[in-house]
GROMACS .gro file of C-alpha atoms in nm:
model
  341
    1UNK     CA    1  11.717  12.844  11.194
    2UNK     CA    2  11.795  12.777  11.529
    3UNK     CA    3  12.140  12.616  11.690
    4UNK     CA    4  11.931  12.259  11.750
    5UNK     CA    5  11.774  12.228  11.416
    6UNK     CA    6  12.077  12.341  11.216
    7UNK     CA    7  12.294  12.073  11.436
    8UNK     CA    8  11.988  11.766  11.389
    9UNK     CA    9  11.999  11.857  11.005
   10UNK     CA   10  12.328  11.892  10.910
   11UNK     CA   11  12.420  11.584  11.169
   12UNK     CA   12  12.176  11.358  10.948
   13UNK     CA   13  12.314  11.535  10.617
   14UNK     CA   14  12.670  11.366  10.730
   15UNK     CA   15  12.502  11.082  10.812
   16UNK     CA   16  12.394  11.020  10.452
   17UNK     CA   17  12.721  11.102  10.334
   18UNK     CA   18  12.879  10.857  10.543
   19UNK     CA   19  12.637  10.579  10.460
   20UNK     CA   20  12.646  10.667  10.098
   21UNK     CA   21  13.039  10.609  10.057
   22UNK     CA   22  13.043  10.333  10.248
   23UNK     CA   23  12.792  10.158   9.961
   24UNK     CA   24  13.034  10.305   9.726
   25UNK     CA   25  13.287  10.137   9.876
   26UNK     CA   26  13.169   9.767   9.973
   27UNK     CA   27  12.839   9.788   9.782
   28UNK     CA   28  12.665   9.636  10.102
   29UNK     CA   29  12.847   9.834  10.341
   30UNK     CA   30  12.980   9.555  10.652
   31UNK     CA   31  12.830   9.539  11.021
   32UNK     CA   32  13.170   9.628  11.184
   33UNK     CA   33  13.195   9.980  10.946
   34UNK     CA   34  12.809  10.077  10.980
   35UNK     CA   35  12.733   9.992  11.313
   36UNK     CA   36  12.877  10.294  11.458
   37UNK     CA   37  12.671  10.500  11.224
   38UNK     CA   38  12.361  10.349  11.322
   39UNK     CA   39  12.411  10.402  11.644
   40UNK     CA   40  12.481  10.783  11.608
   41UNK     CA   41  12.206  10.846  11.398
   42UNK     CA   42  11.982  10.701  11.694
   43UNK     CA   43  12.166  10.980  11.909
   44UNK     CA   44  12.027  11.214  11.636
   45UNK     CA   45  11.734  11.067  11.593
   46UNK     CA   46  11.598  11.149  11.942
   47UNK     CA   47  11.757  11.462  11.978
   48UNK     CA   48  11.455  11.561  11.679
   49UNK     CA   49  11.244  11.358  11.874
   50UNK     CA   50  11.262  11.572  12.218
   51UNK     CA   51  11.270  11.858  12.001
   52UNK     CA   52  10.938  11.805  11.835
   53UNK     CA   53  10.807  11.750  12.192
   54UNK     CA   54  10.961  12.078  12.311
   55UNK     CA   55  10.850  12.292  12.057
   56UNK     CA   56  10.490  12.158  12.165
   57UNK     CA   57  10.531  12.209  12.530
   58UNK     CA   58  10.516  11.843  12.617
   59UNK     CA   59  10.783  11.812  12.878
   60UNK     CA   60  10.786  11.491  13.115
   61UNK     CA   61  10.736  11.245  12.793
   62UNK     CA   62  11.070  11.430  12.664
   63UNK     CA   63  11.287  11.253  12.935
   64UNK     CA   64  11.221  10.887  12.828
   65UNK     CA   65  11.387  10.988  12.465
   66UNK     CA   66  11.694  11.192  12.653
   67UNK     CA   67  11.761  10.859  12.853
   68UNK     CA   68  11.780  10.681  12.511
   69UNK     CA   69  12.040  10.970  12.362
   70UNK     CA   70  12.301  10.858  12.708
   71UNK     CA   71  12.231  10.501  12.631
   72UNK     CA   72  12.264  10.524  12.295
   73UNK     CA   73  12.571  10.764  12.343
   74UNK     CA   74  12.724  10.493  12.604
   75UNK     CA   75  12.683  10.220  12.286
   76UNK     CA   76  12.847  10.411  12.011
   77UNK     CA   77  13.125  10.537  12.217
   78UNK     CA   78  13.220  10.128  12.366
   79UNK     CA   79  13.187  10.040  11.958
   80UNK     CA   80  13.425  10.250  11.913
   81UNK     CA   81  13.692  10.240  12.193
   82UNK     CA   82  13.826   9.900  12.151
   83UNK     CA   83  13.744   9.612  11.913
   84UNK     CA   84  13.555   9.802  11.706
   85UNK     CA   85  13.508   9.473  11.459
   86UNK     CA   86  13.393   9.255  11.719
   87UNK     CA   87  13.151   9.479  11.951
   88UNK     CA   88  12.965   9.590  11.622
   89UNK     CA   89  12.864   9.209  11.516
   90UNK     CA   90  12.820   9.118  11.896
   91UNK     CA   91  12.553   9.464  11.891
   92UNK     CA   92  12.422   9.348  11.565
   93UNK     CA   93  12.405   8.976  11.595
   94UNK     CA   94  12.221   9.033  12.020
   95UNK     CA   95  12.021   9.299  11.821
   96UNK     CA   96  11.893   9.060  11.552
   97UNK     CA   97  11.857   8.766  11.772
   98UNK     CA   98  11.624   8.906  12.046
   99UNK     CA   99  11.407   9.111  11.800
  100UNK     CA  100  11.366   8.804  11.615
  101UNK     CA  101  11.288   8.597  11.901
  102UNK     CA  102  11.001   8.863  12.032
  103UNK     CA  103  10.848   8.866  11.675
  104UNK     CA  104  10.808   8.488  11.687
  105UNK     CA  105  10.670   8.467  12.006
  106UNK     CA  106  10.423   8.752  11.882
  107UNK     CA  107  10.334   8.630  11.597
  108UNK     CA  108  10.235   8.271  11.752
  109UNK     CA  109  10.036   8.453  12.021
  110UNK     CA  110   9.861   8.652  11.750
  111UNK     CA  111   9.786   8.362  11.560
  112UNK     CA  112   9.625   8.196  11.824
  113UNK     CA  113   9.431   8.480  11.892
  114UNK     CA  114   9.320   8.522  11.553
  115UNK     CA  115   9.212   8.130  11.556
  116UNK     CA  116   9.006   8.174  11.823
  117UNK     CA  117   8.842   8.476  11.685
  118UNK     CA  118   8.772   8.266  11.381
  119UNK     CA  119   8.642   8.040  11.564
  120UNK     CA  120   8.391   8.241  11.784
  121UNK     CA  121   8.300   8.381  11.450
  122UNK     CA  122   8.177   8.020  11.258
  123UNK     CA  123   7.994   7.972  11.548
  124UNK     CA  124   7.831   8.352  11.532
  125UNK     CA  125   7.763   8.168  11.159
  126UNK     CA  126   7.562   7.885  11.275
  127UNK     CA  127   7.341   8.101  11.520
  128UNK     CA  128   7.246   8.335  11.229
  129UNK     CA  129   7.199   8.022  10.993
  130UNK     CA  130   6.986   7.877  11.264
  131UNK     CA  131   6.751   8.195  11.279
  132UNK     CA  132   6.738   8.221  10.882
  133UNK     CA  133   6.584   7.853  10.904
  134UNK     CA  134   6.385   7.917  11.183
  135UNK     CA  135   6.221   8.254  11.000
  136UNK     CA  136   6.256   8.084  10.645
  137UNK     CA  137   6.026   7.872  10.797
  138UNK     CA  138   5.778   8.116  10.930
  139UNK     CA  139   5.797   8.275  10.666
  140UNK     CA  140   5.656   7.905  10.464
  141UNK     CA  141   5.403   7.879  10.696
  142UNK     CA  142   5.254   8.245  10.665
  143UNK     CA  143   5.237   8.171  10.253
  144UNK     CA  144   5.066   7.857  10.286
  145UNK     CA  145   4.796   7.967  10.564
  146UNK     CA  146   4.766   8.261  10.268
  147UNK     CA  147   4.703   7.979   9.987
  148UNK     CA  148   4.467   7.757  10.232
  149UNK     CA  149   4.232   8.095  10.339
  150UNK     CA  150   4.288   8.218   9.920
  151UNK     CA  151   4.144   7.851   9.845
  152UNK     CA  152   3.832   7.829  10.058
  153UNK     CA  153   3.500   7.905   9.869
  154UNK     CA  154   3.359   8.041  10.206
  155UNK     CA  155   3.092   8.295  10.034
  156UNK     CA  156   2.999   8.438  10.405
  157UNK     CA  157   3.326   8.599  10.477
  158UNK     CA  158   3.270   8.977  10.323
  159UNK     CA  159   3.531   9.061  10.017
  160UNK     CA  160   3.708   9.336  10.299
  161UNK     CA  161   3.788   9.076  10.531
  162UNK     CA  162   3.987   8.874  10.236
  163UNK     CA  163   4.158   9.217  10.174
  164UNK     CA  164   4.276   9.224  10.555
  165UNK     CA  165   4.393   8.859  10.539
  166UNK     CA  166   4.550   8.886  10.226
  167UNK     CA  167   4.726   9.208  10.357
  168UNK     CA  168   4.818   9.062  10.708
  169UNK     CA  169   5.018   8.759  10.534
  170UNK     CA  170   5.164   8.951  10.272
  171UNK     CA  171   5.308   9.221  10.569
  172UNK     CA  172   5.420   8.905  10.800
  173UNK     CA  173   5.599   8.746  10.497
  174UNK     CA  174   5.809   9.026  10.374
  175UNK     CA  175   5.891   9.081  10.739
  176UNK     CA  176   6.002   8.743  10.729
  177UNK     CA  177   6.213   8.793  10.411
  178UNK     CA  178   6.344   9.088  10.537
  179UNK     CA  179   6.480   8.937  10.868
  180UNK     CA  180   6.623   8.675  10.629
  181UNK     CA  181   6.806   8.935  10.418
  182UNK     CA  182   6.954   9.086  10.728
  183UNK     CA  183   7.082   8.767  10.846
  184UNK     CA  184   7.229   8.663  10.558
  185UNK     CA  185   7.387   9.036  10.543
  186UNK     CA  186   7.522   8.940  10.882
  187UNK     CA  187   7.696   8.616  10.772
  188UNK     CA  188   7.844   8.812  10.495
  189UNK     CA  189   8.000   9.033  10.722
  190UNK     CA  190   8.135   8.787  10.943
  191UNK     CA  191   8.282   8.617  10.655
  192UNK     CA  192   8.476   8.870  10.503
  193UNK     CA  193   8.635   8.884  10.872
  194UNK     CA  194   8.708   8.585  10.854
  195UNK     CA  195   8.849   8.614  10.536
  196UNK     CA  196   9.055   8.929  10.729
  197UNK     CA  197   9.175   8.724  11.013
  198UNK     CA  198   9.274   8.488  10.719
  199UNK     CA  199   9.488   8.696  10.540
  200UNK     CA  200   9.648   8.824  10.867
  201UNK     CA  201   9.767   8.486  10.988
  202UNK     CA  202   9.922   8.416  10.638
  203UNK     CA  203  10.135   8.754  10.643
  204UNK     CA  204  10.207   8.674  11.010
  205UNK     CA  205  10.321   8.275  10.889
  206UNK     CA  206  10.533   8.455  10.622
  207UNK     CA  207  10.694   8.741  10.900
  208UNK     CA  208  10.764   8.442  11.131
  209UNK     CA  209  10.951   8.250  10.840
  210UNK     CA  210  11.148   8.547  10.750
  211UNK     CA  211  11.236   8.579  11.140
  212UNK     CA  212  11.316   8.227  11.167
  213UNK     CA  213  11.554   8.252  10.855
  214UNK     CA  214  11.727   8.550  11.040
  215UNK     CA  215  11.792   8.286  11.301
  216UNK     CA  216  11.909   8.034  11.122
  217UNK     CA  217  12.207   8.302  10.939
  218UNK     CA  218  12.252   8.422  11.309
  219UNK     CA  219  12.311   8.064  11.426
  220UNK     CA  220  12.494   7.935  11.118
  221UNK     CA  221  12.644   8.231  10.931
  222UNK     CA  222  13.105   8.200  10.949
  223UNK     CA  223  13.057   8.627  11.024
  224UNK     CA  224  12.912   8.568  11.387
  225UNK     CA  225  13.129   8.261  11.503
  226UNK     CA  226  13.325   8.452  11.730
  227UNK     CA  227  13.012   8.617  11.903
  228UNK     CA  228  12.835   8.312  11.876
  229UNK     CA  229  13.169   8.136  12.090
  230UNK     CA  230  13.189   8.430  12.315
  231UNK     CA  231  12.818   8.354  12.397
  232UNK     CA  232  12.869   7.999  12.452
  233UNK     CA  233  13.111   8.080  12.783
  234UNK     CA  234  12.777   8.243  12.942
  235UNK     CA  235  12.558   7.965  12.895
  236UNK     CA  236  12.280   7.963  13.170
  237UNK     CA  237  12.321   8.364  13.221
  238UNK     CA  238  12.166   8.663  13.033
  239UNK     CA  239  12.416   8.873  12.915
  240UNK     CA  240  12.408   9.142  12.733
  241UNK     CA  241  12.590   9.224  12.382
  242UNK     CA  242  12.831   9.461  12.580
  243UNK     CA  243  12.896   9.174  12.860
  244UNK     CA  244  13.119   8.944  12.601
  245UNK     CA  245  13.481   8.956  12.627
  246UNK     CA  246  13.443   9.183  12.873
  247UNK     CA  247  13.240   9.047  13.166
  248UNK     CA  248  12.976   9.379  13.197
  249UNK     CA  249  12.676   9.330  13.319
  250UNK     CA  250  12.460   9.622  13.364
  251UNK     CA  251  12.452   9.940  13.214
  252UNK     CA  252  12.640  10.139  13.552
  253UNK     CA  253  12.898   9.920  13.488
  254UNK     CA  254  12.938   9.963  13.124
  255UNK     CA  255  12.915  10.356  13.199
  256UNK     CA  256  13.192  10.279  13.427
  257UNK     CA  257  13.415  10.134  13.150
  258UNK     CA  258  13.359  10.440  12.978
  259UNK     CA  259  13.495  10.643  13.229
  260UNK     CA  260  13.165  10.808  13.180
  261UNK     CA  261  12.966  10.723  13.547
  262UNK     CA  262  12.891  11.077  13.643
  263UNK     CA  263  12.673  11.057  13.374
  264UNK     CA  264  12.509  10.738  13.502
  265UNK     CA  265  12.336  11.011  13.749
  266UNK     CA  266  12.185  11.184  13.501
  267UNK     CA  267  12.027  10.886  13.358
  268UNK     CA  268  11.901  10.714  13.687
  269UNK     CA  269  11.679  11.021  13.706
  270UNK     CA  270  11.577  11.007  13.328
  271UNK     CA  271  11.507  10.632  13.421
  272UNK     CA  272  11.179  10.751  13.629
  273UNK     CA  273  11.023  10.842  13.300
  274UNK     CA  274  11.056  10.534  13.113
  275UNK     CA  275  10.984  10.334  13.412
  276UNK     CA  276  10.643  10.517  13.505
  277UNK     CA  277  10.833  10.591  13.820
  278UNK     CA  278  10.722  10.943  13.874
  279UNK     CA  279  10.370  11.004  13.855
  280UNK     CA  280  10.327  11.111  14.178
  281UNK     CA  281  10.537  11.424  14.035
  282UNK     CA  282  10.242  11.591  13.816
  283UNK     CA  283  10.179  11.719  14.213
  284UNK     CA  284  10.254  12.060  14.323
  285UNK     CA  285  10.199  12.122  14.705
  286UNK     CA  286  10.209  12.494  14.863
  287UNK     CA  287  10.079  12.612  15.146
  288UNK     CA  288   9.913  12.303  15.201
  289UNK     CA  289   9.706  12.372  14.918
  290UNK     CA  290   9.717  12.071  14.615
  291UNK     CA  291   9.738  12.115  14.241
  292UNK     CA  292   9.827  11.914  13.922
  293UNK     CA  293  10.147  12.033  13.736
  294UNK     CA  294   9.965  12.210  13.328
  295UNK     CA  295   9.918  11.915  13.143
  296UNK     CA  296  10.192  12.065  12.883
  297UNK     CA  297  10.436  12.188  13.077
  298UNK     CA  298  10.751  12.278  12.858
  299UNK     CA  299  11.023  12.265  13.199
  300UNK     CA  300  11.064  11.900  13.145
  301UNK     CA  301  11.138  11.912  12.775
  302UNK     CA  302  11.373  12.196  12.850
  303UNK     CA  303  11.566  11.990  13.107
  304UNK     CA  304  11.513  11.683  12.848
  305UNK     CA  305  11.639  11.909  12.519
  306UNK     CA  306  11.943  12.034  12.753
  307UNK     CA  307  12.094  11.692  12.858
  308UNK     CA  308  12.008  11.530  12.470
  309UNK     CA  309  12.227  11.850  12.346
  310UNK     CA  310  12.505  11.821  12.565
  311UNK     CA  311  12.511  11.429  12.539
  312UNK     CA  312  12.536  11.491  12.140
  313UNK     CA  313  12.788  11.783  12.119
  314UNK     CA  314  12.999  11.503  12.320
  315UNK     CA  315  12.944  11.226  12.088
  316UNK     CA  316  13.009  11.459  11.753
  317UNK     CA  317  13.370  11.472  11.768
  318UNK     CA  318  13.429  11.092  11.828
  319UNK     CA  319  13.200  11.007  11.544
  320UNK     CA  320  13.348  11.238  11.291
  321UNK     CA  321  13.709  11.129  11.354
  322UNK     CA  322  13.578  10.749  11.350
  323UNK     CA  323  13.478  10.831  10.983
  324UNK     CA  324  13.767  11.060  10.874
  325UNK     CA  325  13.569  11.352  10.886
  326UNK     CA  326  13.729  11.588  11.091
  327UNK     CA  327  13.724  11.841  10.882
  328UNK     CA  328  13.321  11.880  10.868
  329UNK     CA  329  13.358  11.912  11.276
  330UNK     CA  330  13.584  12.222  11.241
  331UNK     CA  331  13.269  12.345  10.993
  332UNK     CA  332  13.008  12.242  11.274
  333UNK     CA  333  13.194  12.424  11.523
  334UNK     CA  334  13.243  12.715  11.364
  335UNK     CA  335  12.914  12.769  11.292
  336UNK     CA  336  12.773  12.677  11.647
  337UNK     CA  337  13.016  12.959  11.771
  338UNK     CA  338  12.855  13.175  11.521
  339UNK     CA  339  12.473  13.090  11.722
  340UNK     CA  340  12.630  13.163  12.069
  341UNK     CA  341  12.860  13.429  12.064
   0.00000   0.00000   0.00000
């Protein structure tokens, strides 16, 4: 086992330790305790992530989850430095609030969409209705003009030309009930999506009521008065969960509080990844000459697995001590030495 797999598993083995005691302890473990853990176990979390990716030579792709371990990182470690209670709930309740927020609006654009599709579709109904009347009643005049020529006593017209009429209408009327049968397969189809769309607007109704209940605790619930207060004083701005009490508004700044901005250079360049920012980068000039970087090029996810490390191996210590678990980070270290010496 190598020193980033044994670190990823054993970090996530503590993390289920933690998370287990604490539902021994409070049954539903509180915001303000698990928060922290959560947050950590995202720092984990993409650490496997980028090394999945580098263990496949995908390398630029990589960067995007690295900029998420220093963010992440940055989150856990302000939790943690100072009203610990409050920053947890403010995380939480911002965290809550938005996603619920986006899935409403998403589920009311969906539902439109879906009403207009089942609305194009009852109309695709009515053509093919339409054409089954229109061939249904071909198909009535082919077996009459059969019955009227099967009717006539005309003793001229040879016994081989009755066989060729007979066989001419009998041809154009099952071509008739064919078309029919197609159509009506075609309705059938359309109605079961229908039916589909149906069902999907009703699960979407019932995800939008449980977002909209998540709202309503949010809005109401004696846990997130404070937050809810501290929120009030920015009325007409956008902050951020980080920006009350304290007045941050952008991550730099927040790095900043940390005491942590020379990292805040390391993740303005991991920033060109998540913000498409450097395509133009998959070119290698030389010479003059002009070629495209390999497709799976394993330099980025090195750089990417390198900075996610680091970025964890700072956060373990903090996190363990948060918990009372110092004594597992003695074991961790130990047994890193044990890889690298």
């Amino acid at each position: 086992m190598n020193p980033e797999k044994y670190l990823i598993n054993k970090l996530e083995e503590v993390n289920k330790i933690i998370f287990s005691e604490l539902m021994e302890q409070y049954g539903d473990p509180p915001i303000e305790k698990v928060m922290p853990l959560l947050l950590f176990r995202k720092i984990v979390e993409k650490c496997d992530a980028i090394k999945i990716l580098h263990d496949n030579n995908c390398g630029q792709p990589a960067l995007s989850f690295a900029r998420s371990v220093l963010e992440n990182r940055w989150y856990f470690m302000f939790i943690i430095d100072n009203d610990s209670e409050f920053r947890s709930l403010s995380y939480y309740y911002f965290d809550k609030k938005d996603n619920a927020k986006k899935e409403i609006k998403e589920m009311e654009y969906y539902n439109t969409v879906l009403l207009e599709n089942i609305s194009k579709n009852e109309g695709y109904i009515i053509q093919y209705q339409a054409k089954i009347s229109l061939v249904e009643g071909l198909k009535e005049k082919c077996v009459i003009r059969k019955k009227f020529f099967q009717n006539q006593k005309l003793a001229k017209l040879p016994n081989t030309m009755w066989e060729e009429i007979n066989i001419k209408y009998d041809e154009m009327i099952k071509g008739h009930e064919e078309e029919i049968i197609k159509n009506k397969l075609k309705i059938e189809e359309i109605e079961k999506r229908i039916e589909s769309f149906n069902v999907q607007i009703e699960e979407m109704k019932i995800t939008k009521e449980r977002q909209e209940k998540i709202l309503r605790r949010l809005n109401q619930d004696e846990l997130f008065l404070e937050v809810r207060q501290e929120e009030k004083k920015l009325l007409g701005k956008r902050p951020n969960w980080y920006t009350l009490k304290t007045g941050i508004s952008s991550i730099f700044q927040l790095s900043k509080n940390l005491v942590l901005q020379d990292e805040y250079i390391t993740y303005a360049r991991l920033s060109q990844e998540v913000h498409s920012a450097n395509a133009s980068q998959q070119l290698i000039v030389d010479n003059n000459i002009t070629t495209l970087t390999n497709f799976r090029d394993e330099k980025g996810s090195e750089f990417a697995m390198a900075m996610a490390s680091t970025f964890l191996s700072y956060s373990i210590e903090p996190f363990l001590k948060f918990y009372g678990k110092e004594e597992i980070y003695k074991e961790i270290s130990e047994r890193m030495y044990q890889f690298y010496k």
